[in-house]
Coordinates of C-alpha atoms in Angstrom, one line a residue:
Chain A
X1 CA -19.6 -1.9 -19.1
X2 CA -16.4 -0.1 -19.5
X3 CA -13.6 -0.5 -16.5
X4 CA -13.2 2.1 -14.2
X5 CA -9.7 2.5 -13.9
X6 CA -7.7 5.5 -11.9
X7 CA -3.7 6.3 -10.8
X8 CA -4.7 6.2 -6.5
X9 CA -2.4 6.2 -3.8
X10 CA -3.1 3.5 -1.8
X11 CA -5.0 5.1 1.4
X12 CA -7.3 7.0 -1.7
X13 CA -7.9 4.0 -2.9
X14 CA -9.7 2.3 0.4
X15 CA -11.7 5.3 0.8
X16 CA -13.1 5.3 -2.5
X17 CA -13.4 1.7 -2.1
X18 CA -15.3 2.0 0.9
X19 CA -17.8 3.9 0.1
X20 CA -18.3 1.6 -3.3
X21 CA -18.6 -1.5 -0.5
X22 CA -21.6 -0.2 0.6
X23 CA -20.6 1.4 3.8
X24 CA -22.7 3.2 6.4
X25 CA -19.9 5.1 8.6
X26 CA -16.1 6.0 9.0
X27 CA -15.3 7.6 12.3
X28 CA -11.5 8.9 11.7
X29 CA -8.9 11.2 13.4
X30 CA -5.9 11.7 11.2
X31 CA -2.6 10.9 11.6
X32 CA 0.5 10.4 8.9
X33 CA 1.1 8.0 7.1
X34 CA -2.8 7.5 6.5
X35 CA -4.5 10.8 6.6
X36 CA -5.4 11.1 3.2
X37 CA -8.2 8.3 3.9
X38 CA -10.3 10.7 5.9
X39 CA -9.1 13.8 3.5
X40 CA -10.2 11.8 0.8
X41 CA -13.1 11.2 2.2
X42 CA -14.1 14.7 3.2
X43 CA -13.3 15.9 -0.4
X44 CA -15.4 13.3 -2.1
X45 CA -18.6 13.9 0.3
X46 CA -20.1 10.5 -0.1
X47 CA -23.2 11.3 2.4
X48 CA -24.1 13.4 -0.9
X49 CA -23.6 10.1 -2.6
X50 CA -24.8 7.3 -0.8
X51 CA -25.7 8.9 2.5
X52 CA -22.9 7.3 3.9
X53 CA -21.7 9.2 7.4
X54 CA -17.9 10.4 7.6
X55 CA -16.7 11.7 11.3
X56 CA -13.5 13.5 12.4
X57 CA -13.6 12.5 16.0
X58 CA -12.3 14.0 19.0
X59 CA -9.7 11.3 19.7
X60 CA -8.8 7.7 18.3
X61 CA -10.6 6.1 21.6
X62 CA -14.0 8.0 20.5
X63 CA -13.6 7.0 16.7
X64 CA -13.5 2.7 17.4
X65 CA -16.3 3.3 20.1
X66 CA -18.4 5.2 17.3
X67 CA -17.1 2.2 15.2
X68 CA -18.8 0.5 18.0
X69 CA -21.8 1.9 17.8
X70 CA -22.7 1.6 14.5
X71 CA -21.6 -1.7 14.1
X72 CA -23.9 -2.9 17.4
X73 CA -26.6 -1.5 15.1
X74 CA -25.9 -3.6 11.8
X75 CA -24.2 -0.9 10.2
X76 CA -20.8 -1.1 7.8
X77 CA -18.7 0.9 9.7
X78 CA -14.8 1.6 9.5
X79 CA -11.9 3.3 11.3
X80 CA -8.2 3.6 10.6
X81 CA -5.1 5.1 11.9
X82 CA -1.7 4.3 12.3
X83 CA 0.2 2.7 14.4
X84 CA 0.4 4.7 18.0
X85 CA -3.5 5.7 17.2
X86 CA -4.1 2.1 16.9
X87 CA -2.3 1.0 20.0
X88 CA -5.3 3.8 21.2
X89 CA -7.7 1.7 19.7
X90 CA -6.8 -1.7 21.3
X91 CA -9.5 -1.2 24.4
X92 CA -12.4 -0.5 22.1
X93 CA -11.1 -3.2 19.6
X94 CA -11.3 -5.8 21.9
X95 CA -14.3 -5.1 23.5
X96 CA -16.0 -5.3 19.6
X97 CA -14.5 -9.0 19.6
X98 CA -15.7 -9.5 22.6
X99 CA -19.3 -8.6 21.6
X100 CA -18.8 -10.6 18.0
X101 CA -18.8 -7.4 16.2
X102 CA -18.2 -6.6 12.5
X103 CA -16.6 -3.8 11.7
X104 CA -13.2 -2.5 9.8
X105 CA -10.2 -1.1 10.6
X106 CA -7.1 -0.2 8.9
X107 CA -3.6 0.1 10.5
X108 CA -1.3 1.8 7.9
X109 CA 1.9 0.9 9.9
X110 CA 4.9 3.2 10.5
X111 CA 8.5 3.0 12.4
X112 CA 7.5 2.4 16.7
X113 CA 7.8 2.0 19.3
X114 CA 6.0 4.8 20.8
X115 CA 5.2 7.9 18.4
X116 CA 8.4 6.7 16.2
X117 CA 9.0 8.0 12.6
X118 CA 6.6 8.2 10.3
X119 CA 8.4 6.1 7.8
X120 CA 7.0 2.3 6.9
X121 CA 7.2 -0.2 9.0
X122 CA 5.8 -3.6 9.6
X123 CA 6.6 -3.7 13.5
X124 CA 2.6 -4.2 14.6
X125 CA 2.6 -7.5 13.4
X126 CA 2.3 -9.1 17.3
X127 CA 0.0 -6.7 18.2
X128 CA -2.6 -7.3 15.1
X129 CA -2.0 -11.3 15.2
X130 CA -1.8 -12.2 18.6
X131 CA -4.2 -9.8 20.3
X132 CA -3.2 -6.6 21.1
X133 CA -6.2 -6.0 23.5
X134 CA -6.7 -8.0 26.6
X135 CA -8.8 -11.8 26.4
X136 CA -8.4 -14.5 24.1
X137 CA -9.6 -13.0 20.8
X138 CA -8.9 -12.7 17.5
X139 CA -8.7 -10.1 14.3
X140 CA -9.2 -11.4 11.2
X141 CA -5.9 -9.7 9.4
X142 CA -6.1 -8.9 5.7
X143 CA -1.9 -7.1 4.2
X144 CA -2.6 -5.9 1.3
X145 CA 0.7 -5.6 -1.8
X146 CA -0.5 -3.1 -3.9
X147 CA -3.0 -0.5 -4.4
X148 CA -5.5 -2.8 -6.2
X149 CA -5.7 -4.9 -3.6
X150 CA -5.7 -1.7 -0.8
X151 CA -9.1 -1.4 -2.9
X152 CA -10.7 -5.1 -3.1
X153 CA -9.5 -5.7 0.3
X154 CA -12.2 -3.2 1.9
X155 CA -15.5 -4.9 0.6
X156 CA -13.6 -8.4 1.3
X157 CA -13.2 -6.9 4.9
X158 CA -16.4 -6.1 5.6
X159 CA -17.8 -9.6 4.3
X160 CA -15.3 -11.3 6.3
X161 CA -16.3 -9.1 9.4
X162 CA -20.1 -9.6 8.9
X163 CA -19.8 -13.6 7.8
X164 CA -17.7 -14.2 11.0
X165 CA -19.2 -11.3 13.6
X166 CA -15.3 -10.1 13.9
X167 CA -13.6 -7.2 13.4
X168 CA -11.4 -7.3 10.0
X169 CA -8.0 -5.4 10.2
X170 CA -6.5 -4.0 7.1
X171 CA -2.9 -4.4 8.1
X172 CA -0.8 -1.9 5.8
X173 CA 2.3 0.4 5.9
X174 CA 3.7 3.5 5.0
X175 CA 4.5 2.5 1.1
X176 CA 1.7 1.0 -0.2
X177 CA -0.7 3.8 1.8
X178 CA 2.1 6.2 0.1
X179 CA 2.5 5.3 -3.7
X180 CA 0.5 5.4 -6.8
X181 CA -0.7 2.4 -8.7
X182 CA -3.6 1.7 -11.2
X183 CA -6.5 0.3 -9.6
X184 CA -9.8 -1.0 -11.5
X185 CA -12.4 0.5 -9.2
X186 CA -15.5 -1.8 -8.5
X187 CA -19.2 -0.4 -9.3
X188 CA -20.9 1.0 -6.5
X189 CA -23.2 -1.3 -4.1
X190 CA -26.5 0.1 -2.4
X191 CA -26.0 0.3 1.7
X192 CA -27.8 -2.0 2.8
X193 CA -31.3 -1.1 4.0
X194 CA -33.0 -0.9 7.2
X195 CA -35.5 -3.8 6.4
X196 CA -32.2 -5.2 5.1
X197 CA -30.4 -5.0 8.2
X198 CA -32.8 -6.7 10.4
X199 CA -33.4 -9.9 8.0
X200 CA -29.6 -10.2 7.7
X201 CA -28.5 -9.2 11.6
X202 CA -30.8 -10.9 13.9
X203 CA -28.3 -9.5 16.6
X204 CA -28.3 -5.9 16.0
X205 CA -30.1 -3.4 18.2
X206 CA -32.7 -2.5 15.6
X207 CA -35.2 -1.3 18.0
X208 CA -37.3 -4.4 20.0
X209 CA -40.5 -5.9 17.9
X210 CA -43.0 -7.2 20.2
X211 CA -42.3 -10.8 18.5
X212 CA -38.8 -11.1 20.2
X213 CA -36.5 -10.5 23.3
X214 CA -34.7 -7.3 23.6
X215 CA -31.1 -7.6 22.0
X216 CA -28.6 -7.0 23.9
X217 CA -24.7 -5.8 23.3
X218 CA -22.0 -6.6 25.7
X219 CA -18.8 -8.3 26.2
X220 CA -19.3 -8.3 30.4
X221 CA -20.8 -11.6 31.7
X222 CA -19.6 -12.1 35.2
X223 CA -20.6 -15.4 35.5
X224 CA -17.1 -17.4 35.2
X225 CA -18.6 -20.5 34.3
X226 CA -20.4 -18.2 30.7
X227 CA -17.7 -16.7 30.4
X228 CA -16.0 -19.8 29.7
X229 CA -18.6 -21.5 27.6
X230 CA -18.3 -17.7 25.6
X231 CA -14.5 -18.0 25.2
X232 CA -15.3 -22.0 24.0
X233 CA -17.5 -20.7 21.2
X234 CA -15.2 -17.9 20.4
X235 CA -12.2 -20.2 20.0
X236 CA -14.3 -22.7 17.5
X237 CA -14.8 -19.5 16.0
X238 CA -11.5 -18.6 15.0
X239 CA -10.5 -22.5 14.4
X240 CA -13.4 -22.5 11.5
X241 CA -11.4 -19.0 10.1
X242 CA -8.3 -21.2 10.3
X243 CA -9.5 -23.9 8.4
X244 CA -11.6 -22.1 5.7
X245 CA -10.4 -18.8 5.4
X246 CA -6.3 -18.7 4.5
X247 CA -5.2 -17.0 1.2
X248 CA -1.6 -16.3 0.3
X249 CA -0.1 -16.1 -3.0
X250 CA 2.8 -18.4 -4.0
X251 CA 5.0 -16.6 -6.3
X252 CA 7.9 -19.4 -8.4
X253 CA 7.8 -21.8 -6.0
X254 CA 7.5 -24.7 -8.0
X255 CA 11.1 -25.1 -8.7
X256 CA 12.3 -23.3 -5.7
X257 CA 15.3 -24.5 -3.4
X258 CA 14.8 -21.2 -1.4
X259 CA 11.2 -19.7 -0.1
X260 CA 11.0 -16.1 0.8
X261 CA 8.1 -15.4 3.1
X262 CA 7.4 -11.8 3.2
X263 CA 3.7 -9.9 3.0
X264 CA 2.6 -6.3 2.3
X265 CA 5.7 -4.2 1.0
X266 CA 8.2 -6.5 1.9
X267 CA 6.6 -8.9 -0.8
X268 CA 7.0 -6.8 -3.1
X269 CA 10.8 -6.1 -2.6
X270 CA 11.5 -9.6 -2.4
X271 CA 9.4 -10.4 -5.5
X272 CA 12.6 -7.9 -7.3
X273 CA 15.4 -9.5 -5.1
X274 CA 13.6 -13.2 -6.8
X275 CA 14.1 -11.6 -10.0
X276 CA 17.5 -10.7 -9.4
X277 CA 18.5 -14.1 -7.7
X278 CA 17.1 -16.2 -10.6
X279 CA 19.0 -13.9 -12.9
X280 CA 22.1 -16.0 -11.1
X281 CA 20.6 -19.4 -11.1
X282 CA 19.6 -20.1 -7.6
X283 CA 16.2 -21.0 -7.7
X284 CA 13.7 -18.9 -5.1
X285 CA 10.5 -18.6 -4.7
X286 CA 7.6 -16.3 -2.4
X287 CA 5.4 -16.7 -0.4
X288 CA 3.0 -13.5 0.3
X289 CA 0.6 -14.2 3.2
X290 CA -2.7 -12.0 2.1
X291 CA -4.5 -13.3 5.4
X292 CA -1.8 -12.9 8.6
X293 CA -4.8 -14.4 10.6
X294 CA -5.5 -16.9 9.9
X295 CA -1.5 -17.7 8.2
X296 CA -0.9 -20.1 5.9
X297 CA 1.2 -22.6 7.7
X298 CA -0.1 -25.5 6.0
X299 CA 1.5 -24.5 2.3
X300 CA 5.0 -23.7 4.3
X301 CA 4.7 -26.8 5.9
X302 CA 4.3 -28.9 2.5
X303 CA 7.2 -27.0 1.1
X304 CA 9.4 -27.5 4.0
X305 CA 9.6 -31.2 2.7
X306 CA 11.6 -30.1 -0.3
X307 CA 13.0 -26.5 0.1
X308 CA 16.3 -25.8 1.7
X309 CA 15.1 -23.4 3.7
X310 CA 12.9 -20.2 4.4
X311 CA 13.8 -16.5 4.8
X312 CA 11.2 -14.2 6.5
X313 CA 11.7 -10.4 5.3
X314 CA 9.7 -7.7 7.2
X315 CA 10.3 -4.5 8.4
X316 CA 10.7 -5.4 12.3
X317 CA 13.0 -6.8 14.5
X318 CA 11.2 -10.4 13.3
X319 CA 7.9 -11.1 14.7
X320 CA 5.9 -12.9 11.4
X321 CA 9.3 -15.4 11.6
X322 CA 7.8 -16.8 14.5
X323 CA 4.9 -17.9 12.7
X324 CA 7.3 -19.2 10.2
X325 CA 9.0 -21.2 12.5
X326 CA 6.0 -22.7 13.7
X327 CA 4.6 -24.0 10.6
X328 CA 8.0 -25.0 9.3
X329 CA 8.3 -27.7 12.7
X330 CA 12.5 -27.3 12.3
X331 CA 12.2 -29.4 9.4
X332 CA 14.8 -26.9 7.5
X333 CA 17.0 -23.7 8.5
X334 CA 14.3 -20.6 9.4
X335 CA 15.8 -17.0 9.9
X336 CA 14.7 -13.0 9.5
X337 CA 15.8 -10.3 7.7
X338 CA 14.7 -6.8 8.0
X339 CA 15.0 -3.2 8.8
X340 CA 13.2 -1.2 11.9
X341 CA 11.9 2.0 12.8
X342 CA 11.2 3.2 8.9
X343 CA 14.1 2.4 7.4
X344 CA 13.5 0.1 4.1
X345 CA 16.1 -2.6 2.4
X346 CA 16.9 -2.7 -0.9
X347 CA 16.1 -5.7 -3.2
X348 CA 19.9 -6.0 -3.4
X349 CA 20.1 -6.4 1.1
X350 CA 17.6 -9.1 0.7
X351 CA 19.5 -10.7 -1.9
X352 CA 22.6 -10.3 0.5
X353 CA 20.9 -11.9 3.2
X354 CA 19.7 -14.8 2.1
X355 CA 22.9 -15.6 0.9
X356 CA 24.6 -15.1 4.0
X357 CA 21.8 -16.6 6.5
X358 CA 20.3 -19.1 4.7
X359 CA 22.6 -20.5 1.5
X360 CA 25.9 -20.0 3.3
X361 CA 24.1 -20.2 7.1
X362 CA 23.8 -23.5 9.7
Chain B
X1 CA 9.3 -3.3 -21.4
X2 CA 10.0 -2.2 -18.0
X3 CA 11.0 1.2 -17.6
X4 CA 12.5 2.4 -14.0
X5 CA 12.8 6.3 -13.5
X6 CA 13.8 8.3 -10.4
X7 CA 12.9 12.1 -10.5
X8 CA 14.8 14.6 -8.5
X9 CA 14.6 18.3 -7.4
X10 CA 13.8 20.5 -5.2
X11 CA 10.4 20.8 -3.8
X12 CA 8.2 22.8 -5.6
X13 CA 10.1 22.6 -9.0
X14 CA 6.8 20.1 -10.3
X15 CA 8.9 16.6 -9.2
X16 CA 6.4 14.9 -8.0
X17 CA 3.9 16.3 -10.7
X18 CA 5.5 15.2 -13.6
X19 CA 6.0 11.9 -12.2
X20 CA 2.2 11.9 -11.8
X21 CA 1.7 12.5 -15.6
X22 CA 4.2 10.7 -16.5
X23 CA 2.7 7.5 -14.6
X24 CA -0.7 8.5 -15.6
X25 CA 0.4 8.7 -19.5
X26 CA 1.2 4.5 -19.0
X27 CA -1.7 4.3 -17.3
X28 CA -3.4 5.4 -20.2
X29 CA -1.8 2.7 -23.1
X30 CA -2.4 0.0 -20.8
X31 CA 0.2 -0.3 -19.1
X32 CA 0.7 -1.0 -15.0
X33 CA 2.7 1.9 -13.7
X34 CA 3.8 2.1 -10.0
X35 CA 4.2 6.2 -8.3
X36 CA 6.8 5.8 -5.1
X37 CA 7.2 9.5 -4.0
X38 CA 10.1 10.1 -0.8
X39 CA 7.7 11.0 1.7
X40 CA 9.0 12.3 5.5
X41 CA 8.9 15.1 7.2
X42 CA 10.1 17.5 4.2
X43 CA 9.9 20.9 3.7
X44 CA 9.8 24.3 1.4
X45 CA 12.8 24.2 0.0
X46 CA 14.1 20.9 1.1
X47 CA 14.9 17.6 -1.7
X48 CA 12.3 16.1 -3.1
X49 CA 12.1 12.8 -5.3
X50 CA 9.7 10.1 -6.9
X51 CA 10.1 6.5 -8.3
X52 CA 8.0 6.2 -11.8
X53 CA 8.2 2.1 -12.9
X54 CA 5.9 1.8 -16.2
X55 CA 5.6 -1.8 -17.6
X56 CA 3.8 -4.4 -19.6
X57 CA 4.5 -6.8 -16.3
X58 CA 3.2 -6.9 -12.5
X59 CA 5.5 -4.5 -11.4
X60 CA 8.0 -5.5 -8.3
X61 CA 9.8 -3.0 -5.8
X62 CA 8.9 0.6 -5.5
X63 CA 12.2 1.2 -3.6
X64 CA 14.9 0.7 -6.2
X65 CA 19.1 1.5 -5.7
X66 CA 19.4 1.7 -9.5
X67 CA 17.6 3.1 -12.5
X68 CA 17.5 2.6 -16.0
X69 CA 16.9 6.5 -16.1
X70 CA 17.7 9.3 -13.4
X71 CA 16.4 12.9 -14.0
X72 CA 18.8 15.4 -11.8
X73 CA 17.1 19.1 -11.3
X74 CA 19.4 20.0 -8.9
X75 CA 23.0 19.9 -7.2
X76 CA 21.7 17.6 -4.1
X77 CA 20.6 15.2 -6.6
X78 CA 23.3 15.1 -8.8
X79 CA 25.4 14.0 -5.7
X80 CA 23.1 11.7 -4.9
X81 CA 21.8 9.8 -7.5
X82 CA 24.7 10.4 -10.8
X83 CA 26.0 6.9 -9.4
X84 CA 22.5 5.1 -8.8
X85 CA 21.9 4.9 -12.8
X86 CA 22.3 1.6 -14.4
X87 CA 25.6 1.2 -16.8
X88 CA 24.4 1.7 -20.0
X89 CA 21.5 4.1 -18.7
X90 CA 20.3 7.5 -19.0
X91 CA 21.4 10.6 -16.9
X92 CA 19.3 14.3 -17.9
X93 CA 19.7 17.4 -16.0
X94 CA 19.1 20.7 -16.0
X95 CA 22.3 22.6 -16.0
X96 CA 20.8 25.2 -14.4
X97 CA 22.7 25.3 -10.6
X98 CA 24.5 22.4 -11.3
X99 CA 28.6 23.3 -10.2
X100 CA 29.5 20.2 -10.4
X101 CA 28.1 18.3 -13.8
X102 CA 28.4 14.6 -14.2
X103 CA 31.3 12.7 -15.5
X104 CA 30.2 9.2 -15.7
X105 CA 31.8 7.6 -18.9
X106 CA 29.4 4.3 -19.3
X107 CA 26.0 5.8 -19.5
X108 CA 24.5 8.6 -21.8
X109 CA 24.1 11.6 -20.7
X110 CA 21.9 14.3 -21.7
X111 CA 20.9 18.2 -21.2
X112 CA 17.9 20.0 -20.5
X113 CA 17.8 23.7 -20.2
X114 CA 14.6 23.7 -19.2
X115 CA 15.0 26.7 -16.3
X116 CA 16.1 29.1 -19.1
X117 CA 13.7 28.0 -21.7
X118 CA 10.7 28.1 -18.8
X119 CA 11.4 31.7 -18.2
X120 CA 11.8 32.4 -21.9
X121 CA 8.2 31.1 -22.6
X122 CA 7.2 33.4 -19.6
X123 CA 6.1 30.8 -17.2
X124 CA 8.2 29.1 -14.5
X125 CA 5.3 26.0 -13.7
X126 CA 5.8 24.5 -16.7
X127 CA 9.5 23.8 -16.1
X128 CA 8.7 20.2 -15.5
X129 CA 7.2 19.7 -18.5
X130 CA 9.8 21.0 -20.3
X131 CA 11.9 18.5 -18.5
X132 CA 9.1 15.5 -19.4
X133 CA 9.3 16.5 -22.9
X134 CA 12.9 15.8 -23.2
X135 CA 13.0 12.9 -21.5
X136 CA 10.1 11.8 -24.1
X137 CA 12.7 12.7 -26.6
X138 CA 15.3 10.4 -25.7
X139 CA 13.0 7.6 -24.5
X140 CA 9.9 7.4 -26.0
X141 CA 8.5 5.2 -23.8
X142 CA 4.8 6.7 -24.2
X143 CA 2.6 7.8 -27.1
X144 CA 2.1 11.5 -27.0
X145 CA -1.9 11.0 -27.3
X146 CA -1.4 9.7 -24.2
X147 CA 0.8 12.1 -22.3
X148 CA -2.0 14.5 -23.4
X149 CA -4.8 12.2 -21.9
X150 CA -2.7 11.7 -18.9
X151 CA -2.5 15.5 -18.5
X152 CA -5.9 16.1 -18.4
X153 CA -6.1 13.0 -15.9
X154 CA -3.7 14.6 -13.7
X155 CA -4.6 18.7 -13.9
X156 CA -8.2 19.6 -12.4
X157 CA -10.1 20.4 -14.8
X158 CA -10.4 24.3 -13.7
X159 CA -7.0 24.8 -15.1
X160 CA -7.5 22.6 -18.8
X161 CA -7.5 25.9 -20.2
X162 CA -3.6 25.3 -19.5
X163 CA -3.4 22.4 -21.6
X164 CA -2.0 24.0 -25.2
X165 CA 0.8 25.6 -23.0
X166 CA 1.5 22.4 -21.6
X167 CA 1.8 20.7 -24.5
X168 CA 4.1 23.7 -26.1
X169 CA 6.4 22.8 -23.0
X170 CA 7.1 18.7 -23.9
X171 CA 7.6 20.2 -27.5
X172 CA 10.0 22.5 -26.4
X173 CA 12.2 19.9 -24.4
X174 CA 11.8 17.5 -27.2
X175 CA 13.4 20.5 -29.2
X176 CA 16.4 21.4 -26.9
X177 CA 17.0 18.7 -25.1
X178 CA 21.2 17.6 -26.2
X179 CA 23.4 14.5 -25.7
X180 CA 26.8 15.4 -24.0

């Protein structure tokens, strides 16, 4: 069969993707830089083509409790916004955790804190990683370099969030939401079916058979001591992500006296400042994150046996450093780089600053 | 071959168009192609630009400082971006506006009088093709075949009708395009 190929912007290309995974619902209320996922998907219709439901909701908090909804019901269901709608989001997103929920969500990040700029940013790094809603839980957190991978990334998202009962965030930015790239479009999968549904999600709220008890969705147990036992499961959970579940990319680091660690955009203008640093014979290599949770500690670790040292570039005041640091176990020199509220380094600032902070730092 | 283009105007004078075609003519010999428009809260009126990279490799940064080609519509541009072109590189602009016209002595640069020759051929929207074609001239860095499949990738097809006129535009810069 002959590839399916297309010039998409990035946010046009997980819409059309979406629909290709299979998926039952997006609930949506638009905000820049991500609207063209819901325009997209109002132009293209797909409840003419696969039945698939697309909602402009009142507000953000009624779009991820319609993501709710469906997904307590076994449905493929999605939401995304950017990053003040998402901070909206946080109460409904936990509370999905909570009830070991799949679902999607994309956060195509822009300059914060409150309403900001609308420039890209990658300053909700904290926030997706570490929580962002109240209680011990965790997002399984997918950041995306390109537009290819803004496409493979939403059927990967919903088998993640359906294999683990999590919700899967789709952390992005302004830049690759923004730009144009070729993407190789996967064939279209059948939603799943009713009959479907049940076999594969015992848990869903289905309607009750006589041959079972009733289902029943809900993060509220009052009972401290099941709570607890909840929270233990939960946490083996997310340690069985951890283990089984990192991807990154490592980008000439077989050589390298010098790792860049940068993911989404910030990967992909440290893969130029590489070229540009090579092109004077100091030897660096990257490593791109793809999963944020769970992060790839293990494969900074190794190389902190026989790099020099480590530079994380994002655009925030440095919060994925921290993470860096942590893997790394002060075995060599760790620092940050990067621009905030929208603003966006050149190659040629990168290069500049690992000279500075790491090859000429203490 | 990597090529690394920045296009700008104005808004509405068919920049981030003709970047679109122009990434969609790669697109269609095979090659990857990144489209980085300046995005923000712009207006009528206001600047407007857009990063084309076409390549036979994975392509790096969408934000660049330098290019080995800058397209300047307007007199915003030229004081913006004259100095953000490789040495050795390639400068075209339209004339047209321009009060102050560049006068950098390591890189070529080249002409386009594609606002006069637009309203000559009695249609102002095919300015930027005008502009394409003449950048085609001097670097030929797609097959014509395919600017014309990336045309009808990029125009709905309610207006392919306009193709032939479209095509008589990239002739036309091709034809008047200069070296200065």
């Amino acid at each position: 069969m002959e590839k399916e190929v297309k010039l998409m912007k990035g946010n046009e290309a997980i819409a059309e993707a979406v629909i290709r995974a299979g998926a039952d619902g997006y609930f949506g209320y638009p905000i820049t830089p991500q609207s063209e996922v819901i325009e997209y998907l109002m132009a293209e219709q797909p409840w003419e083509r696969t039945g698939m439901v697309v909602l402009q909701a009142e507000s953000e908090v009624a779009a991820i409790n319609m993501v709710y909804g469906g997904a307590a019901c076994g449905k493929r269901v999605m939401t995304s916004s950017s990053s003040p709608g998402i901070s909206l989001k946080q109460e409904g997103l936990t509370y999905i955790a909570g009830a070991e929920l799949p679902c999607l969500v994309m956060n195509c990040v822009r300059g914060g804190p409150g309403l900001g700029t609308i420039q890209p940013a990658q300053s909700d790094y904290f926030q997706t990683t570490k929580g962002g809603g109240h209680g011990d839980y965790r997002l399984i957190v997918l950041a995306p370099a390109s537009v290819q991978e803004m496409s493979d990334f939403a059927e990967l998202g919903f088998d993640l969030a359906f294999k683990y009962r999590n919700p899967v965030m789709i952390l992005t930015d302004g830049i690759i939401g923004q730009m144009m790239e070729k993407v190789e479009l996967k064939p279209q999968k059948a939603r799943k079916t009713q009959e479907e549904i049940i076999k594969e999600c015992p848990w869903a709220t289905v309607g009750k058979p006589t041959t079972r008890e009733r289902n029943i969705i809900t993060s509220l147990d009052l009972v401290a001591a099941n709570q607890e036992k909840f929270n233990i499961k939960l946490q083996a959970k997310y340690k069985e992500i951890q283990e089984k579940e990192v991807r990154y990319e490592a980008i000439k680091c077989d050589d390298a006296d010098y790792i860049l660690v940068a993911y989404g955009c910030s990967a992909r203008l440290c893969m130029k400042a590489i070229d540009l640093l090579r092109a004077n014979g100091i030897k660096v290599g990257l490593i791109r994150p793809i999963t944020l949770f769970p992060f790839p500690s293990k494969i900074l670790f190794e190389l902190a046996n026989r790099v020099k040292g480590f530079l994380a570039v994002e655009l925030s005041a440095g919060q994925m450093v921290e993470d860096v640091e942590l893997a790394v176990k002060n075995k060599v020199i760790v620092k940050h780089f990067g621009r905030m509220g929208g603003m966006i380094p050149s190659p040629e600032e990168i290069v500049e600053a690992l000279e500075q902070k790491i090859i000429g730092g203490k | 071959m990597t090529e690394e283009i920045i296009i700008a105007g104005f808004g509405g004078q068919g920049v981030l168009s003709m970047g679109k075609i122009l990434a969609y003519s790669g697109l269609m010999q095979g090659q990857e192609v990144t489209w980085m428009p300046s995005y923000g809260p712009e207006m009528r009126g206001g600047t407007s630009n857009v990063t084309v990279i076409v390549s036979d490799e994975r392509i790096s940064s969408p934000i660049l400082t330098q290019y080995d080609t800058v397209i300047i519509l307007n007199q915003q541009s030229m004081d913006k971006f004259e100095s953000t072109v490789k040495p050795g590189g390639i400068l075209i602009y339209d004339p047209n506006g321009i009060t102050h016209h560049p006068t950098r002595k390591d890189i070529s640069i080249y002409k386009v009088d594609a606002a006069v020759a637009a309203s000559e051929m009695g249609n102002q929207k095919i300015f930027n093709m005008i502009v394409l074609g003449g950048y085609l001239k001097v670097k030929p860095i797609v097959k014509m075949e395919n600017v014309i499949k990336g045309l009808k990738k990029s125009i709905p097809e309610r207006n392919h009708k306009l193709l032939p006129l479209n095509e008589q535009a990239i002739t036309k810069g091709m034809e008047i395009i200069e070296k200065i």
